JSON list of C-alpha atoms in Angstrom, two decimals:
[
{"chain": "D", "resi": 1, "resn": "MET", "atom": "CA", "xyz": [72.39, 158.89, 154.51]},
{"chain": "D", "resi": 2, "resn": "ALA", "atom": "CA", "xyz": [69.71, 158.72, 157.17]},
{"chain": "D", "resi": 3, "resn": "ALA", "atom": "CA", "xyz": [69.94, 155.94, 159.72]},
{"chain": "D", "resi": 4, "resn": "ALA", "atom": "CA", "xyz": [67.92, 152.82, 158.97]},
{"chain": "D", "resi": 5, "resn": "TRP", "atom": "CA", "xyz": [65.42, 153.46, 161.75]},
{"chain": "D", "resi": 6, "resn": "GLN", "atom": "CA", "xyz": [64.47, 156.80, 160.26]},
{"chain": "D", "resi": 7, "resn": "GLN", "atom": "CA", "xyz": [61.77, 155.26, 158.10]},
{"chain": "D", "resi": 8, "resn": "PRO", "atom": "CA", "xyz": [58.09, 156.22, 157.78]},
{"chain": "D", "resi": 9, "resn": "SER", "atom": "CA", "xyz": [56.02, 154.69, 160.54]},
{"chain": "D", "resi": 10, "resn": "LEU", "atom": "CA", "xyz": [54.03, 151.56, 159.73]},
{"chain": "D", "resi": 11, "resn": "LEU", "atom": "CA", "xyz": [51.41, 152.63, 162.26]},
{"chain": "D", "resi": 12, "resn": "THR", "atom": "CA", "xyz": [48.36, 154.30, 160.72]},
{"chain": "D", "resi": 13, "resn": "ALA", "atom": "CA", "xyz": [45.91, 154.32, 163.66]},
{"chain": "D", "resi": 14, "resn": "LEU", "atom": "CA", "xyz": [46.08, 156.32, 166.85]},
{"chain": "D", "resi": 15, "resn": "PRO", "atom": "CA", "xyz": [48.23, 154.43, 169.38]},
{"chain": "D", "resi": 16, "resn": "GLN", "atom": "CA", "xyz": [46.30, 153.33, 172.44]},
{"chain": "D", "resi": 17, "resn": "GLN", "atom": "CA", "xyz": [49.23, 152.33, 174.64]},
{"chain": "D", "resi": 18, "resn": "LEU", "atom": "CA", "xyz": [52.76, 153.71, 174.79]},
{"chain": "D", "resi": 19, "resn": "LEU", "atom": "CA", "xyz": [55.94, 152.18, 176.14]},
{"chain": "D", "resi": 20, "resn": "ILE", "atom": "CA", "xyz": [57.85, 155.09, 177.65]},
{"chain": "D", "resi": 21, "resn": "ILE", "atom": "CA", "xyz": [61.54, 154.14, 177.84]},
{"chain": "D", "resi": 22, "resn": "ASP", "atom": "CA", "xyz": [64.76, 155.52, 179.25]},
{"chain": "D", "resi": 23, "resn": "THR", "atom": "CA", "xyz": [68.19, 153.94, 179.52]},
{"chain": "D", "resi": 24, "resn": "GLU", "atom": "CA", "xyz": [71.31, 154.68, 181.53]},
{"chain": "D", "resi": 25, "resn": "THR", "atom": "CA", "xyz": [74.55, 153.52, 179.95]},
{"chain": "D", "resi": 26, "resn": "THR", "atom": "CA", "xyz": [78.27, 153.30, 180.61]},
{"chain": "D", "resi": 27, "resn": "GLY", "atom": "CA", "xyz": [79.04, 155.43, 177.54]},
{"chain": "D", "resi": 28, "resn": "LEU", "atom": "CA", "xyz": [77.72, 156.65, 174.22]},
{"chain": "D", "resi": 29, "resn": "GLU", "atom": "CA", "xyz": [78.48, 153.76, 171.85]},
{"chain": "D", "resi": 30, "resn": "PRO", "atom": "CA", "xyz": [76.62, 150.43, 172.03]},
{"chain": "D", "resi": 31, "resn": "THR", "atom": "CA", "xyz": [79.56, 148.71, 170.33]},
{"chain": "D", "resi": 32, "resn": "LEU", "atom": "CA", "xyz": [81.93, 149.87, 173.07]},
{"chain": "D", "resi": 33, "resn": "HIS", "atom": "CA", "xyz": [79.74, 150.36, 176.14]},
{"chain": "D", "resi": 34, "resn": "GLN", "atom": "CA", "xyz": [76.66, 148.78, 177.70]},
{"chain": "D", "resi": 35, "resn": "CYS", "atom": "CA", "xyz": [73.27, 149.61, 179.10]},
{"chain": "D", "resi": 36, "resn": "LEU", "atom": "CA", "xyz": [73.22, 149.24, 182.88]},
{"chain": "D", "resi": 37, "resn": "GLU", "atom": "CA", "xyz": [69.70, 150.47, 183.70]},
{"chain": "D", "resi": 38, "resn": "VAL", "atom": "CA", "xyz": [66.32, 150.37, 181.98]},
{"chain": "D", "resi": 39, "resn": "GLY", "atom": "CA", "xyz": [63.22, 152.25, 183.01]},
{"chain": "D", "resi": 40, "resn": "ALA", "atom": "CA", "xyz": [59.85, 151.69, 181.36]},
{"chain": "D", "resi": 41, "resn": "ILE", "atom": "CA", "xyz": [56.24, 152.78, 181.79]},
{"chain": "D", "resi": 42, "resn": "LEU", "atom": "CA", "xyz": [53.23, 151.34, 179.97]},
{"chain": "D", "resi": 43, "resn": "PHE", "atom": "CA", "xyz": [50.93, 154.31, 179.44]},
{"chain": "D", "resi": 44, "resn": "SER", "atom": "CA", "xyz": [47.28, 154.43, 178.32]},
{"chain": "D", "resi": 45, "resn": "VAL", "atom": "CA", "xyz": [46.61, 157.28, 175.88]},
{"chain": "D", "resi": 46, "resn": "PRO", "atom": "CA", "xyz": [42.78, 157.39, 176.13]},
{"chain": "D", "resi": 47, "resn": "HIS", "atom": "CA", "xyz": [42.81, 157.10, 179.92]},
{"chain": "D", "resi": 48, "resn": "ARG", "atom": "CA", "xyz": [45.88, 159.31, 180.46]},
{"chain": "D", "resi": 49, "resn": "CYS", "atom": "CA", "xyz": [47.28, 157.00, 183.12]},
{"chain": "D", "resi": 50, "resn": "VAL", "atom": "CA", "xyz": [50.17, 154.70, 183.97]},
{"chain": "D", "resi": 51, "resn": "LEU", "atom": "CA", "xyz": [49.27, 151.02, 183.63]},
{"chain": "D", "resi": 52, "resn": "SER", "atom": "CA", "xyz": [52.58, 149.51, 184.68]},
{"chain": "D", "resi": 53, "resn": "GLN", "atom": "CA", "xyz": [56.09, 150.67, 185.46]},
{"chain": "D", "resi": 54, "resn": "LEU", "atom": "CA", "xyz": [59.46, 149.00, 185.85]},
{"chain": "D", "resi": 55, "resn": "SER", "atom": "CA", "xyz": [63.09, 149.82, 186.56]},
{"chain": "D", "resi": 56, "resn": "PHE", "atom": "CA", "xyz": [66.03, 147.46, 186.86]},
{"chain": "D", "resi": 57, "resn": "LEU", "atom": "CA", "xyz": [69.83, 147.35, 186.72]},
{"chain": "D", "resi": 58, "resn": "LEU", "atom": "CA", "xyz": [71.86, 145.14, 184.41]},
{"chain": "D", "resi": 59, "resn": "PRO", "atom": "CA", "xyz": [75.19, 143.73, 185.65]},
{"chain": "D", "resi": 60, "resn": "ALA", "atom": "CA", "xyz": [78.21, 145.83, 184.67]},
{"chain": "D", "resi": 61, "resn": "THR", "atom": "CA", "xyz": [81.83, 145.49, 185.73]},
{"chain": "D", "resi": 62, "resn": "SER", "atom": "CA", "xyz": [82.58, 149.20, 185.32]},
{"chain": "D", "resi": 63, "resn": "ASN", "atom": "CA", "xyz": [80.81, 152.49, 184.69]},
{"chain": "D", "resi": 64, "resn": "PRO", "atom": "CA", "xyz": [82.88, 155.30, 183.15]},
{"chain": "D", "resi": 65, "resn": "ALA", "atom": "CA", "xyz": [79.71, 157.44, 183.16]},
{"chain": "D", "resi": 66, "resn": "ILE", "atom": "CA", "xyz": [79.18, 157.22, 186.93]},
{"chain": "D", "resi": 67, "resn": "ALA", "atom": "CA", "xyz": [79.63, 160.99, 187.23]},
{"chain": "D", "resi": 68, "resn": "VAL", "atom": "CA", "xyz": [76.59, 161.41, 184.96]},
{"chain": "D", "resi": 69, "resn": "ASN", "atom": "CA", "xyz": [74.16, 158.74, 186.17]},
{"chain": "D", "resi": 70, "resn": "GLY", "atom": "CA", "xyz": [75.52, 158.03, 189.65]},
{"chain": "D", "resi": 71, "resn": "ILE", "atom": "CA", "xyz": [75.19, 154.26, 189.28]},
{"chain": "D", "resi": 72, "resn": "ASP", "atom": "CA", "xyz": [77.85, 152.31, 191.18]},
{"chain": "D", "resi": 73, "resn": "PRO", "atom": "CA", "xyz": [78.86, 149.29, 189.07]},
{"chain": "D", "resi": 74, "resn": "ASN", "atom": "CA", "xyz": [79.24, 147.28, 192.28]},
{"chain": "D", "resi": 75, "resn": "ALA", "atom": "CA", "xyz": [75.53, 147.78, 192.94]},
{"chain": "D", "resi": 76, "resn": "THR", "atom": "CA", "xyz": [74.71, 146.29, 189.54]},
{"chain": "D", "resi": 77, "resn": "GLN", "atom": "CA", "xyz": [76.49, 143.09, 190.61]},
{"chain": "D", "resi": 78, "resn": "LEU", "atom": "CA", "xyz": [74.21, 142.52, 193.61]},
{"chain": "D", "resi": 79, "resn": "SER", "atom": "CA", "xyz": [71.71, 139.68, 193.45]},
{"chain": "D", "resi": 80, "resn": "GLN", "atom": "CA", "xyz": [68.38, 140.86, 192.01]},
{"chain": "D", "resi": 81, "resn": "PRO", "atom": "CA", "xyz": [65.86, 139.38, 189.52]},
{"chain": "D", "resi": 82, "resn": "TRP", "atom": "CA", "xyz": [66.98, 141.24, 186.39]},
{"chain": "D", "resi": 83, "resn": "HIS", "atom": "CA", "xyz": [66.24, 138.23, 184.15]},
{"chain": "D", "resi": 84, "resn": "GLN", "atom": "CA", "xyz": [62.61, 138.29, 185.30]},
{"chain": "D", "resi": 85, "resn": "SER", "atom": "CA", "xyz": [62.56, 142.07, 184.90]},
{"chain": "D", "resi": 86, "resn": "LEU", "atom": "CA", "xyz": [63.62, 141.67, 181.28]},
{"chain": "D", "resi": 87, "resn": "GLN", "atom": "CA", "xyz": [60.75, 139.25, 180.76]},
{"chain": "D", "resi": 88, "resn": "LEU", "atom": "CA", "xyz": [58.28, 141.75, 182.22]},
{"chain": "D", "resi": 89, "resn": "PHE", "atom": "CA", "xyz": [59.78, 144.48, 180.06]},
{"chain": "D", "resi": 90, "resn": "GLU", "atom": "CA", "xyz": [59.21, 142.38, 176.94]},
{"chain": "D", "resi": 91, "resn": "ALA", "atom": "CA", "xyz": [55.62, 141.72, 178.02]},
{"chain": "D", "resi": 92, "resn": "MET", "atom": "CA", "xyz": [55.06, 145.46, 178.47]},
{"chain": "D", "resi": 93, "resn": "ALA", "atom": "CA", "xyz": [56.55, 146.09, 175.02]},
{"chain": "D", "resi": 94, "resn": "ALA", "atom": "CA", "xyz": [54.22, 143.50, 173.51]},
{"chain": "D", "resi": 95, "resn": "ALA", "atom": "CA", "xyz": [51.24, 145.39, 174.97]},
{"chain": "D", "resi": 96, "resn": "ALA", "atom": "CA", "xyz": [52.33, 148.74, 173.50]},
{"chain": "D", "resi": 97, "resn": "ASP", "atom": "CA", "xyz": [51.76, 150.25, 170.06]},
{"chain": "D", "resi": 98, "resn": "VAL", "atom": "CA", "xyz": [54.58, 152.78, 170.12]},
{"chain": "D", "resi": 99, "resn": "ALA", "atom": "CA", "xyz": [57.82, 153.32, 172.05]},
{"chain": "D", "resi": 100, "resn": "VAL", "atom": "CA", "xyz": [58.50, 156.83, 173.35]},
{"chain": "D", "resi": 101, "resn": "ALA", "atom": "CA", "xyz": [61.81, 158.21, 174.58]},
{"chain": "D", "resi": 102, "resn": "HIS", "atom": "CA", "xyz": [63.35, 161.63, 175.11]},
{"chain": "D", "resi": 103, "resn": "ASN", "atom": "CA", "xyz": [66.20, 161.55, 172.59]},
{"chain": "D", "resi": 104, "resn": "ALA", "atom": "CA", "xyz": [64.96, 158.33, 171.02]},
{"chain": "D", "resi": 105, "resn": "CYS", "atom": "CA", "xyz": [67.84, 158.19, 168.54]},
{"chain": "D", "resi": 106, "resn": "PHE", "atom": "CA", "xyz": [70.11, 157.46, 171.52]},
{"chain": "D", "resi": 107, "resn": "ASP", "atom": "CA", "xyz": [67.93, 155.06, 173.50]},
{"chain": "D", "resi": 108, "resn": "ARG", "atom": "CA", "xyz": [66.82, 152.99, 170.52]},
{"chain": "D", "resi": 109, "resn": "ARG", "atom": "CA", "xyz": [70.39, 152.05, 169.61]},
{"chain": "D", "resi": 110, "resn": "TRP", "atom": "CA", "xyz": [70.80, 149.94, 172.76]},
{"chain": "D", "resi": 111, "resn": "PHE", "atom": "CA", "xyz": [67.94, 147.55, 172.04]},
{"chain": "D", "resi": 112, "resn": "GLY", "atom": "CA", "xyz": [69.10, 144.42, 170.29]},
{"chain": "D", "resi": 113, "resn": "CYS", "atom": "CA", "xyz": [72.53, 144.81, 171.93]},
{"chain": "D", "resi": 114, "resn": "GLY", "atom": "CA", "xyz": [73.79, 142.78, 174.87]},
{"chain": "D", "resi": 115, "resn": "GLN", "atom": "CA", "xyz": [70.96, 141.59, 177.12]},
{"chain": "D", "resi": 116, "resn": "LEU", "atom": "CA", "xyz": [68.32, 143.93, 175.68]},
{"chain": "D", "resi": 117, "resn": "PRO", "atom": "CA", "xyz": [65.78, 142.61, 173.17]},
{"chain": "D", "resi": 118, "resn": "CYS", "atom": "CA", "xyz": [65.06, 144.21, 169.81]},
{"chain": "D", "resi": 119, "resn": "LEU", "atom": "CA", "xyz": [62.00, 146.46, 169.81]},
{"chain": "D", "resi": 120, "resn": "ASP", "atom": "CA", "xyz": [60.38, 146.15, 166.40]},
{"chain": "D", "resi": 121, "resn": "MET", "atom": "CA", "xyz": [57.84, 148.93, 166.78]},
{"chain": "D", "resi": 122, "resn": "PRO", "atom": "CA", "xyz": [57.43, 152.60, 165.82]},
{"chain": "D", "resi": 123, "resn": "TRP", "atom": "CA", "xyz": [59.33, 155.07, 167.97]},
{"chain": "D", "resi": 124, "resn": "VAL", "atom": "CA", "xyz": [58.45, 158.65, 168.88]},
{"chain": "D", "resi": 125, "resn": "CYS", "atom": "CA", "xyz": [60.96, 161.12, 170.29]},
{"chain": "D", "resi": 126, "resn": "SER", "atom": "CA", "xyz": [59.44, 163.50, 172.84]},
{"chain": "D", "resi": 127, "resn": "MET", "atom": "CA", "xyz": [62.34, 165.88, 172.21]},
{"chain": "D", "resi": 128, "resn": "GLU", "atom": "CA", "xyz": [62.22, 166.01, 168.40]},
{"chain": "D", "resi": 129, "resn": "ASP", "atom": "CA", "xyz": [59.01, 164.47, 167.03]},
{"chain": "D", "resi": 130, "resn": "LEU", "atom": "CA", "xyz": [56.33, 166.01, 169.23]},
{"chain": "D", "resi": 131, "resn": "ALA", "atom": "CA", "xyz": [55.38, 169.55, 168.19]},
{"chain": "D", "resi": 132, "resn": "TRP", "atom": "CA", "xyz": [54.85, 171.12, 171.60]},
{"chain": "D", "resi": 133, "resn": "PRO", "atom": "CA", "xyz": [52.61, 174.23, 171.60]},
{"chain": "D", "resi": 134, "resn": "LYS", "atom": "CA", "xyz": [54.47, 177.48, 171.01]},
{"chain": "D", "resi": 135, "resn": "ALA", "atom": "CA", "xyz": [52.70, 178.96, 174.03]},
{"chain": "D", "resi": 136, "resn": "LEU", "atom": "CA", "xyz": [54.91, 176.81, 176.27]},
{"chain": "D", "resi": 137, "resn": "GLY", "atom": "CA", "xyz": [57.94, 178.81, 175.15]},
{"chain": "D", "resi": 138, "resn": "LEU", "atom": "CA", "xyz": [60.10, 175.70, 174.65]},
{"chain": "D", "resi": 139, "resn": "LYS", "atom": "CA", "xyz": [63.16, 175.41, 172.45]},
{"chain": "D", "resi": 140, "resn": "ALA", "atom": "CA", "xyz": [62.91, 173.42, 169.22]},
{"chain": "D", "resi": 141, "resn": "ARG", "atom": "CA", "xyz": [64.56, 170.47, 171.03]},
{"chain": "D", "resi": 142, "resn": "PRO", "atom": "CA", "xyz": [63.63, 170.99, 174.70]},
{"chain": "D", "resi": 143, "resn": "SER", "atom": "CA", "xyz": [65.44, 169.25, 177.52]},
{"chain": "D", "resi": 144, "resn": "LEU", "atom": "CA", "xyz": [63.34, 166.89, 179.60]},
{"chain": "D", "resi": 145, "resn": "ARG", "atom": "CA", "xyz": [63.74, 169.26, 182.54]},
{"chain": "D", "resi": 146, "resn": "ASP", "atom": "CA", "xyz": [62.38, 172.22, 180.58]},
{"chain": "D", "resi": 147, "resn": "LEU", "atom": "CA", "xyz": [59.53, 170.13, 179.19]},
{"chain": "D", "resi": 148, "resn": "ALA", "atom": "CA", "xyz": [58.47, 169.00, 182.66]},
{"chain": "D", "resi": 149, "resn": "LEU", "atom": "CA", "xyz": [58.66, 172.51, 184.11]},
{"chain": "D", "resi": 150, "resn": "ALA", "atom": "CA", "xyz": [56.59, 173.87, 181.20]},
{"chain": "D", "resi": 151, "resn": "PHE", "atom": "CA", "xyz": [53.78, 171.58, 182.40]},
{"chain": "D", "resi": 152, "resn": "SER", "atom": "CA", "xyz": [54.30, 172.64, 186.06]},
{"chain": "D", "resi": 153, "resn": "ILE", "atom": "CA", "xyz": [55.81, 169.28, 186.97]},
{"chain": "D", "resi": 154, "resn": "PRO", "atom": "CA", "xyz": [58.41, 169.47, 189.77]},
{"chain": "D", "resi": 155, "resn": "VAL", "atom": "CA", "xyz": [61.85, 168.20, 188.77]},
{"chain": "D", "resi": 156, "resn": "TRP", "atom": "CA", "xyz": [63.47, 166.49, 191.73]},
{"chain": "D", "resi": 157, "resn": "ALA", "atom": "CA", "xyz": [66.14, 164.33, 190.09]},
{"chain": "D", "resi": 158, "resn": "ALA", "atom": "CA", "xyz": [67.67, 163.48, 186.74]},
{"chain": "D", "resi": 159, "resn": "HIS", "atom": "CA", "xyz": [69.66, 160.77, 184.99]},
{"chain": "D", "resi": 160, "resn": "ARG", "atom": "CA", "xyz": [67.98, 157.75, 186.50]},
{"chain": "D", "resi": 161, "resn": "ALA", "atom": "CA", "xyz": [65.90, 155.76, 184.08]},
{"chain": "D", "resi": 162, "resn": "LEU", "atom": "CA", "xyz": [62.52, 155.49, 185.81]},
{"chain": "D", "resi": 163, "resn": "THR", "atom": "CA", "xyz": [62.60, 159.10, 187.03]},
{"chain": "D", "resi": 164, "resn": "ASP", "atom": "CA", "xyz": [62.93, 160.36, 183.47]},
{"chain": "D", "resi": 165, "resn": "CYS", "atom": "CA", "xyz": [60.11, 158.07, 182.34]},
{"chain": "D", "resi": 166, "resn": "ILE", "atom": "CA", "xyz": [57.86, 159.44, 185.08]},
{"chain": "D", "resi": 167, "resn": "TYR", "atom": "CA", "xyz": [58.42, 163.00, 183.87]},
{"chain": "D", "resi": 168, "resn": "ILE", "atom": "CA", "xyz": [57.28, 162.05, 180.36]},
{"chain": "D", "resi": 169, "resn": "ALA", "atom": "CA", "xyz": [54.24, 160.17, 181.71]},
{"chain": "D", "resi": 170, "resn": "GLN", "atom": "CA", "xyz": [53.23, 163.15, 183.84]},
{"chain": "D", "resi": 171, "resn": "VAL", "atom": "CA", "xyz": [53.56, 165.47, 180.85]},
{"chain": "D", "resi": 172, "resn": "PHE", "atom": "CA", "xyz": [51.30, 163.15, 178.84]},
{"chain": "D", "resi": 173, "resn": "GLU", "atom": "CA", "xyz": [48.77, 163.05, 181.70]},
{"chain": "D", "resi": 174, "resn": "ARG", "atom": "CA", "xyz": [48.44, 166.84, 181.46]},
{"chain": "D", "resi": 175, "resn": "CYS", "atom": "CA", "xyz": [48.54, 167.09, 177.67]},
{"chain": "D", "resi": 176, "resn": "ASP", "atom": "CA", "xyz": [45.01, 167.70, 176.36]},
{"chain": "D", "resi": 177, "resn": "ASP", "atom": "CA", "xyz": [45.99, 167.36, 172.69]},
{"chain": "D", "resi": 178, "resn": "LEU", "atom": "CA", "xyz": [48.19, 164.26, 173.10]},
{"chain": "D", "resi": 179, "resn": "GLU", "atom": "CA", "xyz": [46.32, 162.30, 170.42]},
{"chain": "D", "resi": 180, "resn": "ALA", "atom": "CA", "xyz": [46.91, 164.97, 167.79]},
{"chain": "D", "resi": 181, "resn": "LEU", "atom": "CA", "xyz": [50.57, 165.32, 168.78]},
{"chain": "D", "resi": 182, "resn": "LEU", "atom": "CA", "xyz": [51.13, 161.57, 168.49]},
{"chain": "D", "resi": 183, "resn": "LEU", "atom": "CA", "xyz": [49.47, 161.30, 165.09]},
{"chain": "D", "resi": 184, "resn": "GLU", "atom": "CA", "xyz": [51.56, 164.18, 163.80]},
{"chain": "D", "resi": 185, "resn": "ALA", "atom": "CA", "xyz": [54.71, 162.68, 165.29]},
{"chain": "D", "resi": 186, "resn": "LEU", "atom": "CA", "xyz": [54.06, 159.40, 163.47]},
{"chain": "D", "resi": 187, "resn": "GLU", "atom": "CA", "xyz": [53.87, 161.06, 160.05]},
{"chain": "D", "resi": 188, "resn": "PRO", "atom": "CA", "xyz": [56.68, 160.04, 157.65]},
{"chain": "D", "resi": 189, "resn": "ARG", "atom": "CA", "xyz": [59.85, 162.08, 158.08]},
{"chain": "D", "resi": 190, "resn": "GLN", "atom": "CA", "xyz": [62.87, 162.87, 156.00]},
{"chain": "D", "resi": 191, "resn": "LEU", "atom": "CA", "xyz": [66.31, 164.08, 156.93]},
{"chain": "D", "resi": 192, "resn": "TYR", "atom": "CA", "xyz": [66.96, 167.69, 155.91]},
{"chain": "D", "resi": 193, "resn": "GLN", "atom": "CA", "xyz": [70.20, 169.64, 155.86]},
{"chain": "D", "resi": 194, "resn": "ALA", "atom": "CA", "xyz": [70.19, 173.32, 156.82]},
{"chain": "D", "resi": 195, "resn": "GLN", "atom": "CA", "xyz": [71.80, 175.46, 154.14]},
{"chain": "D", "resi": 196, "resn": "VAL", "atom": "CA", "xyz": [73.60, 177.87, 156.46]},
{"chain": "D", "resi": 197, "resn": "SER", "atom": "CA", "xyz": [77.04, 179.40, 156.62]},
{"chain": "D", "resi": 198, "resn": "TYR", "atom": "CA", "xyz": [79.28, 179.20, 159.67]},
{"chain": "D", "resi": 199, "resn": "ALA", "atom": "CA", "xyz": [78.11, 182.66, 160.69]},
{"chain": "D", "resi": 200, "resn": "GLN", "atom": "CA", "xyz": [74.48, 181.50, 160.45]},
{"chain": "D", "resi": 201, "resn": "ARG", "atom": "CA", "xyz": [74.94, 178.32, 162.49]},
{"chain": "D", "resi": 202, "resn": "GLN", "atom": "CA", "xyz": [72.91, 179.64, 165.44]},
{"chain": "D", "resi": 203, "resn": "LEU", "atom": "CA", "xyz": [69.85, 179.85, 163.17]},
{"chain": "D", "resi": 204, "resn": "ALA", "atom": "CA", "xyz": [70.10, 176.13, 162.50]},
{"chain": "D", "resi": 205, "resn": "LYS", "atom": "CA", "xyz": [70.64, 175.31, 166.18]},
{"chain": "D", "resi": 206, "resn": "ASP", "atom": "CA", "xyz": [67.66, 177.43, 167.24]},
{"chain": "D", "resi": 207, "resn": "ALA", "atom": "CA", "xyz": [65.51, 175.56, 164.71]},
{"chain": "D", "resi": 208, "resn": "GLY", "atom": "CA", "xyz": [66.41, 172.20, 166.27]},
{"chain": "D", "resi": 209, "resn": "PHE", "atom": "CA", "xyz": [68.99, 171.08, 163.71]},
{"chain": "D", "resi": 210, "resn": "ARG", "atom": "CA", "xyz": [71.90, 168.99, 165.00]},
{"chain": "D", "resi": 211, "resn": "TRP", "atom": "CA", "xyz": [75.55, 169.42, 164.10]},
{"chain": "D", "resi": 212, "resn": "ASN", "atom": "CA", "xyz": [77.38, 166.22, 163.08]},
{"chain": "D", "resi": 213, "resn": "GLU", "atom": "CA", "xyz": [74.34, 163.97, 163.80]},
{"chain": "D", "resi": 214, "resn": "PRO", "atom": "CA", "xyz": [73.91, 161.83, 161.82]},
{"chain": "D", "resi": 215, "resn": "ILE", "atom": "CA", "xyz": [75.81, 163.57, 158.99]},
{"chain": "D", "resi": 216, "resn": "LYS", "atom": "CA", "xyz": [79.34, 164.71, 159.82]},
{"chain": "D", "resi": 217, "resn": "GLY", "atom": "CA", "xyz": [79.98, 168.37, 159.09]},
{"chain": "D", "resi": 218, "resn": "ALA", "atom": "CA", "xyz": [76.31, 169.26, 158.58]},
{"chain": "D", "resi": 219, "resn": "TRP", "atom": "CA", "xyz": [73.32, 170.68, 160.46]},
{"chain": "D", "resi": 220, "resn": "THR", "atom": "CA", "xyz": [70.46, 168.19, 160.02]},
{"chain": "D", "resi": 221, "resn": "ARG", "atom": "CA", "xyz": [67.01, 167.42, 161.38]},
{"chain": "D", "resi": 222, "resn": "ARG", "atom": "CA", "xyz": [64.28, 164.89, 160.63]},
{"chain": "D", "resi": 223, "resn": "LEU", "atom": "CA", "xyz": [61.11, 166.70, 159.57]},
{"chain": "D", "resi": 224, "resn": "SER", "atom": "CA", "xyz": [57.67, 165.80, 158.29]},
{"chain": "D", "resi": 225, "resn": "GLN", "atom": "CA", "xyz": [56.17, 167.79, 155.44]},
{"chain": "D", "resi": 226, "resn": "ARG", "atom": "CA", "xyz": [53.80, 169.39, 157.94]},
{"chain": "D", "resi": 227, "resn": "GLN", "atom": "CA", "xyz": [56.70, 170.52, 160.14]},
{"chain": "D", "resi": 228, "resn": "LEU", "atom": "CA", "xyz": [58.63, 171.84, 157.17]},
{"chain": "D", "resi": 229, "resn": "GLN", "atom": "CA", "xyz": [55.67, 173.98, 156.17]},
{"chain": "D", "resi": 230, "resn": "THR", "atom": "CA", "xyz": [54.84, 175.30, 159.65]},
{"chain": "D", "resi": 231, "resn": "LEU", "atom": "CA", "xyz": [58.34, 176.01, 160.99]},
{"chain": "D", "resi": 232, "resn": "GLU", "atom": "CA", "xyz": [58.92, 178.97, 158.67]},
{"chain": "D", "resi": 233, "resn": "LEU", "atom": "CA", "xyz": [62.66, 178.35, 158.64]},
{"chain": "D", "resi": 234, "resn": "PRO", "atom": "CA", "xyz": [64.83, 181.43, 158.03]},
{"chain": "D", "resi": 235, "resn": "PHE", "atom": "CA", "xyz": [67.06, 179.37, 155.69]},
{"chain": "D", "resi": 236, "resn": "GLU", "atom": "CA", "xyz": [66.71, 176.73, 152.98]},
{"chain": "D", "resi": 237, "resn": "ALA", "atom": "CA", "xyz": [66.48, 173.09, 154.08]},
{"chain": "D", "resi": 238, "resn": "LYS", "atom": "CA", "xyz": [67.71, 170.53, 151.58]},
{"chain": "D", "resi": 239, "resn": "PRO", "atom": "CA", "xyz": [66.23, 167.00, 151.67]},
{"chain": "D", "resi": 240, "resn": "LEU", "atom": "CA", "xyz": [68.82, 164.22, 151.87]},
{"chain": "D", "resi": 241, "resn": "ALA", "atom": "CA", "xyz": [68.51, 160.86, 150.15]},
{"chain": "D", "resi": 242, "resn": "GLY", "atom": "CA", "xyz": [68.05, 157.78, 152.28]}
]
């Protein structure tokens, strides 16, 4: 069954302001690990510009993922106004129509856990939901690095929250058809399972389907009816209930 957040968007109008979000965490499971950094940018769609940006650490006693994000847990214990930063983050969220993240299914899970507030708003994934032009030569689920480079944006660092948000904002600044992409991304979606054999698994991967997420032992992807019609999949895709 699809996760609860995979519901049709309640937003019907073009979003005017986006909250671009990235998190750095001590692991992969919110029930076992914690978020130790939040980055956020409030972005104006019609003006193609950053209105506000924020990055802050949350106190953590350990960080098993230090090899990935490079955040020393001792640094998170230093005195800094993270309570006030959380308040500013909530104010930025209140001013936004839609939250955007690269791999939103991961980042969204951390809000409403620990110190982070719930974000009751539509979400768009810049990796899965935005149908980037084929002329860019991107994979079905492009990495943030590849997406930035496709728009001639220099990539100087990775795996720090605000840096990743800046890449997305700079892509949006250069994206002439951003409004159309957002409206398409906000169309209702359903989870589909690729009907492929083991020998055909690369076909599903190339089409952006994920193995074991969220259905164990299956290649699945959330698709709108428009995407399903335009992708011209070389295999059958079966809709799943939920």
